[in-house]
Tab-separated table of C-alpha atoms in Angstrom:
chain	number	residue	atom	x	y	z
S	9	MET	CA	21.883	16.481	-13.280
S	10	ASN	CA	18.137	15.946	-13.406
S	11	ASP	CA	16.852	17.531	-16.591
S	12	ALA	CA	13.090	18.063	-17.339
S	13	ARG	CA	11.572	18.445	-20.902
S	14	PRO	CA	8.390	20.171	-21.856
S	15	ALA	CA	5.485	17.640	-21.724
S	16	GLY	CA	5.119	17.454	-25.441
S	17	ALA	CA	8.806	16.983	-26.015
S	18	THR	CA	8.733	13.019	-25.433
S	19	SER	CA	5.998	10.369	-25.101
S	20	GLN	CA	8.125	8.505	-22.782
S	21	PHE	CA	10.015	8.884	-19.319
S	22	GLU	CA	13.758	8.454	-20.299
S	23	ILE	CA	16.407	7.534	-17.851
S	24	ARG	CA	20.143	7.594	-18.717
S	25	ILE	CA	22.577	7.212	-15.982
S	26	GLU	CA	26.082	7.100	-17.135
S	27	ASP	CA	27.515	6.747	-13.568
S	28	LYS	CA	26.407	6.807	-9.949
S	29	THR	CA	29.141	6.249	-7.380
S	30	TYR	CA	28.923	6.764	-3.743
S	31	THR	CA	31.621	6.843	-0.819
S	32	GLY	CA	31.555	3.353	1.169
S	33	ALA	CA	31.941	3.361	5.012
S	34	ASP	CA	35.732	2.820	4.578
S	35	GLY	CA	36.127	5.921	2.339
S	36	THR	CA	36.564	4.003	-0.819
S	37	PRO	CA	34.252	4.786	-3.933
S	38	VAL	CA	31.574	2.325	-4.746
S	39	PRO	CA	30.138	2.233	-8.316
S	40	ALA	CA	26.319	1.683	-7.911
S	41	ILE	CA	24.987	2.242	-11.315
S	42	ARG	CA	26.767	2.497	-14.805
S	43	ASP	CA	25.627	2.928	-18.315
S	44	LEU	CA	21.975	2.454	-17.573
S	45	VAL	CA	19.451	3.382	-20.151
S	46	LEU	CA	15.653	2.864	-19.748
S	47	GLU	CA	12.605	4.192	-21.537
S	48	VAL	CA	9.291	3.823	-19.734
S	49	ARG	CA	5.943	4.113	-21.404
S	50	PRO	CA	3.214	6.599	-20.020
S	51	GLN	CA	0.668	4.853	-17.970
S	52	SER	CA	2.446	1.550	-17.884
S	53	MET	CA	3.641	-0.512	-14.875
S	54	THR	CA	7.400	-0.911	-15.127
S	55	VAL	CA	9.073	-3.347	-12.447
S	56	LEU	CA	12.642	-3.220	-11.749
S	57	MET	CA	14.081	-6.610	-10.469
S	58	GLY	CA	17.649	-7.414	-9.558
S	59	PRO	CA	19.787	-8.908	-6.867
S	60	SER	CA	20.000	-7.361	-3.476
S	61	GLY	CA	22.322	-4.557	-3.217
S	62	CYS	CA	22.473	-3.962	-6.940
S	63	GLY	CA	21.315	-0.283	-6.874
S	64	LYS	CA	17.416	-0.601	-7.443
S	65	SER	CA	16.614	1.810	-4.554
S	66	THR	CA	19.376	4.187	-5.582
S	67	LEU	CA	17.984	4.152	-9.153
S	68	LEU	CA	14.475	5.076	-7.670
S	69	ARG	CA	15.748	7.912	-5.621
S	70	ILE	CA	17.567	9.350	-8.503
S	71	VAL	CA	14.303	9.352	-10.553
S	72	ALA	CA	12.528	10.736	-7.698
S	73	GLY	CA	14.954	13.701	-7.581
S	74	LEU	CA	16.084	12.858	-4.062
S	75	ASP	CA	19.683	12.164	-5.182
S	76	PRO	CA	21.283	14.698	-7.686
S	77	HIS	CA	24.782	13.297	-7.427
S	78	PHE	CA	25.091	11.356	-10.631
S	79	THR	CA	26.181	11.634	-14.125
S	80	GLY	CA	23.431	11.375	-16.667
S	81	GLU	CA	19.890	12.707	-17.327
S	82	VAL	CA	16.286	11.822	-16.116
S	83	HIS	CA	13.567	13.254	-18.425
S	84	VAL	CA	10.117	13.640	-17.139
S	85	PRO	CA	7.387	16.032	-18.364
S	86	GLU	CA	7.778	19.544	-17.024
S	87	ASN	CA	5.928	20.043	-13.741
S	88	ALA	CA	5.108	16.410	-13.439
S	89	ARG	CA	3.662	15.372	-10.039
S	90	ILE	CA	5.615	12.342	-8.422
S	91	GLY	CA	4.171	10.164	-5.786
S	92	VAL	CA	6.461	7.927	-3.842
S	93	MET	CA	5.942	4.826	-1.597
S	94	PHE	CA	9.012	3.756	0.363
S	95	GLN	CA	9.864	0.357	1.800
S	96	GLU	CA	8.748	1.746	5.233
S	97	PRO	CA	5.352	3.741	5.495
S	98	ARG	CA	7.158	6.783	6.952
S	99	LEU	CA	3.852	8.210	8.458
S	100	LEU	CA	4.071	11.093	10.764
S	101	PRO	CA	3.163	9.716	14.072
S	102	TRP	CA	1.689	12.923	15.585
S	103	ARG	CA	-0.839	13.313	12.599
S	104	THR	CA	-3.834	11.256	11.977
S	105	VAL	CA	-4.246	8.996	9.022
S	106	ARG	CA	-6.325	11.741	7.302
S	107	GLN	CA	-3.779	14.232	7.857
S	108	ASN	CA	-0.861	12.028	6.715
S	109	ILE	CA	-2.652	11.738	3.353
S	110	GLN	CA	-3.637	15.347	3.170
S	111	ILE	CA	-0.083	16.587	3.798
S	112	VAL	CA	0.849	15.804	0.287
S	113	ALA	CA	-2.333	16.882	-1.544
S	114	GLU	CA	-3.748	20.049	0.180
S	115	ASP	CA	-6.237	20.587	-2.578
S	116	LEU	CA	-7.738	16.964	-2.181
S	117	THR	CA	-11.299	17.519	-1.314
S	118	ASN	CA	-12.840	15.460	1.676
S	119	ALA	CA	-14.918	13.510	-0.773
S	120	GLU	CA	-11.951	12.556	-2.926
S	121	LEU	CA	-9.902	11.677	0.183
S	122	GLU	CA	-12.660	9.382	1.554
S	123	HIS	CA	-13.103	7.748	-1.801
S	124	LEU	CA	-9.364	7.128	-2.077
S	125	ALA	CA	-9.376	5.801	1.504
S	126	ALA	CA	-12.243	3.606	0.802
S	127	SER	CA	-10.374	2.208	-2.369
S	128	VAL	CA	-7.537	0.870	-0.118
S	129	GLU	CA	-9.883	-0.217	2.566
S	130	ILE	CA	-8.951	2.399	5.394
S	131	ALA	CA	-12.023	4.593	5.340
S	132	ASP	CA	-12.626	3.770	8.895
S	133	LYS	CA	-9.023	4.486	9.997
S	134	LEU	CA	-8.964	8.072	8.993
S	135	PRO	CA	-9.230	9.471	12.526
S	136	ARG	CA	-6.617	6.942	13.864
S	137	TYR	CA	-2.878	7.653	14.482
S	138	PRO	CA	-0.138	5.470	12.833
S	139	GLN	CA	0.802	3.841	16.137
S	140	GLU	CA	-2.759	2.333	16.252
S	141	LEU	CA	-2.278	0.641	12.906
S	142	SER	CA	-0.593	-2.818	11.879
S	143	LEU	CA	2.198	-2.714	9.389
S	144	GLY	CA	-0.232	-3.855	6.744
S	145	LEU	CA	-2.622	-1.074	7.463
S	146	ALA	CA	0.158	1.533	7.598
S	147	ARG	CA	1.178	0.326	4.036
S	148	ARG	CA	-2.430	1.035	2.897
S	149	VAL	CA	-2.090	4.584	4.312
S	150	ALA	CA	1.171	4.954	2.525
S	151	LEU	CA	-0.362	3.596	-0.816
S	152	ALA	CA	-3.092	6.120	-0.484
S	153	ARG	CA	-0.724	9.025	0.230
S	154	ALA	CA	1.259	8.074	-2.945
S	155	PHE	CA	-1.842	8.312	-5.162
S	156	ALA	CA	-3.245	11.484	-3.336
S	157	PRO	CA	-1.356	14.066	-5.376
S	158	ARG	CA	-2.707	12.536	-8.590
S	159	PRO	CA	0.816	11.636	-9.684
S	160	ASP	CA	2.006	11.644	-13.309
S	161	LEU	CA	4.839	9.372	-12.108
S	162	LEU	CA	4.424	6.973	-9.173
S	163	LEU	CA	7.557	5.302	-7.767
S	164	LEU	CA	7.251	2.262	-5.292
S	165	ASP	CA	10.281	0.958	-3.514
S	166	GLU	CA	9.592	-2.620	-2.462
S	167	PRO	CA	6.239	-1.599	-1.027
S	168	PHE	CA	5.195	-4.934	0.301
S	169	VAL	CA	8.438	-6.306	1.592
S	170	SER	CA	8.426	-7.843	5.211
S	171	LEU	CA	4.736	-8.491	5.123
S	172	ASP	CA	3.221	-12.008	5.362
S	173	GLU	CA	2.253	-13.337	1.883
S	174	ARG	CA	-1.516	-13.110	2.544
S	175	THR	CA	-1.356	-9.530	3.343
S	176	ALA	CA	1.184	-8.704	0.679
S	177	ASP	CA	-1.043	-10.435	-1.972
S	178	ARG	CA	-3.942	-8.401	-0.813
S	179	LEU	CA	-1.973	-5.120	-1.176
S	180	ARG	CA	-0.647	-6.051	-4.526
S	181	ARG	CA	-4.314	-6.585	-5.698
S	182	LEU	CA	-5.255	-3.401	-4.069
S	183	LEU	CA	-2.473	-1.483	-5.844
S	184	LEU	CA	-3.557	-2.913	-9.152
S	185	GLU	CA	-7.198	-1.924	-8.512
S	186	VAL	CA	-6.228	1.724	-7.576
S	187	TRP	CA	-3.704	2.025	-10.385
S	188	SER	CA	-6.435	0.811	-12.968
S	189	ALA	CA	-8.873	3.408	-11.664
S	190	ARG	CA	-6.055	6.177	-11.628
S	191	PRO	CA	-3.984	5.207	-14.478
S	192	THR	CA	-0.520	6.784	-14.105
S	193	THR	CA	3.078	5.867	-15.091
S	194	ALA	CA	4.533	3.589	-12.478
S	195	ILE	CA	7.950	2.301	-11.626
S	196	LEU	CA	8.047	-0.312	-8.905
S	197	VAL	CA	11.258	-2.011	-7.344
S	198	THR	CA	11.060	-5.606	-6.058
S	199	HIS	CA	13.261	-8.744	-5.504
S	200	ASN	CA	10.116	-10.942	-5.675
S	201	ALA	CA	9.968	-12.663	-9.173
S	202	ARG	CA	6.259	-13.670	-8.719
S	203	GLU	CA	5.248	-10.204	-7.503
S	204	ALA	CA	7.072	-8.720	-10.451
S	205	ILE	CA	5.290	-11.000	-12.936
S	206	LEU	CA	1.851	-10.256	-11.239
S	207	LEU	CA	2.165	-6.493	-11.569
S	208	ALA	CA	4.617	-5.704	-14.522
S	209	ASP	CA	3.476	-4.431	-17.975
S	210	GLN	CA	7.281	-4.506	-18.623
S	211	LEU	CA	9.910	-6.291	-16.459
S	212	VAL	CA	13.395	-4.677	-16.219
S	213	LEU	CA	16.051	-7.121	-15.315
S	214	LEU	CA	19.138	-5.412	-13.688
S	215	ALA	CA	22.646	-6.600	-13.409
S	216	PRO	CA	24.742	-6.873	-9.949
S	217	ARG	CA	26.435	-3.627	-8.859
S	218	PRO	CA	27.303	-1.508	-10.898
S	219	THR	CA	23.874	-2.132	-12.145
S	220	HIS	CA	22.653	-1.691	-15.721
S	221	VAL	CA	19.817	-3.094	-17.691
S	222	VAL	CA	20.296	-6.741	-18.695
S	223	ALA	CA	16.933	-7.214	-20.482
S	224	VAL	CA	13.434	-5.674	-20.742
S	225	VAL	CA	10.803	-8.319	-20.843
S	226	PRO	CA	7.220	-7.191	-21.887
S	227	ILE	CA	4.405	-9.268	-20.208
S	228	SER	CA	1.480	-9.190	-22.571
S	229	VAL	CA	-1.066	-11.204	-20.319
S	230	PRO	CA	-3.457	-8.611	-18.776
S	231	GLN	CA	-2.913	-8.083	-14.992
S	232	ASP	CA	-6.473	-9.238	-14.275
S	233	GLU	CA	-5.870	-12.498	-15.916
S	234	ARG	CA	-2.660	-13.328	-14.062
S	235	ASP	CA	-4.009	-15.973	-11.651
S	236	PRO	CA	-1.487	-18.047	-9.611
S	237	ALA	CA	-1.252	-20.699	-12.341
S	238	THR	CA	-0.567	-18.106	-15.103
S	239	VAL	CA	1.991	-16.400	-12.902
S	240	GLU	CA	3.804	-19.897	-12.483
S	241	GLU	CA	3.648	-20.514	-16.282
S	242	ILE	CA	5.239	-17.104	-16.932
S	243	TYR	CA	7.695	-17.566	-14.198
S	244	ALA	CA	8.676	-21.107	-15.614
S	245	ASP	CA	9.166	-19.543	-19.109
S	246	LEU	CA	11.378	-16.605	-17.725
S	247	LEU	CA	13.485	-19.110	-15.702
S	248	LYS	CA	14.445	-20.770	-18.847
S	249	ARG	CA	15.176	-17.554	-20.718
S	250	HIS	CA	16.997	-15.845	-18.005
S	251	PRO	CA	18.086	-18.268	-15.568
S	252	ALA	CA	20.626	-16.084	-13.985
S	253	ASN	CA	17.956	-13.648	-12.823
S	254	PHE	CA	15.256	-16.098	-11.892
S	255	ALA	CA	17.009	-19.100	-10.267
S	256	THR	CA	16.547	-17.683	-6.943
S	257	GLY	CA	13.147	-16.046	-7.517
């Protein structure tokens, strides 16, 4: 059940999932999420981190309203706009970059679209088609598309996975730049501990399947002050406090 409250009813996005179970390939039930409770502050960057297969992407699909088959409630403001960036760019190959962005925000003016494209450094790619782009560029288009509808809630499912580290780091910095200029409530999924530390206002550690919240760790250092040395310092501290979650990070 996906239940929406009026905007003034709560100052937080609230996620309460009592149970999410799906049927495995052999026909047996597979419990994915159980007794998960999470509150997300408005205009914050919440990063979910947990072991592979623990249910992070399933959780994001539920929050996005793409999977109604669960027991629990997801409270978001009424009529909230949701932007989503998946693991794969999912661009329509028969549409140009401009058209791929416009398709989710028809009221976006040309000036607004071009400013958004410039902010993720794809302004010169607007007339191109997806097959003409590298994976890194396609991810930038997907990032612009996620911000295009001016979302109240931005969901990012391992958006920088499978990129080389230099490209991934540049896109992480671009995400922070665009998000800072267009503040919105964001939930990002990753399995990369240092990426989580770089991006998160609050870091949510998840248990193996069936997943639930193990710990919520606020990170007080402003994102623009998290240079590599600071990230390593925070990582070392978290490794001591939560060794089971960070030992392979």
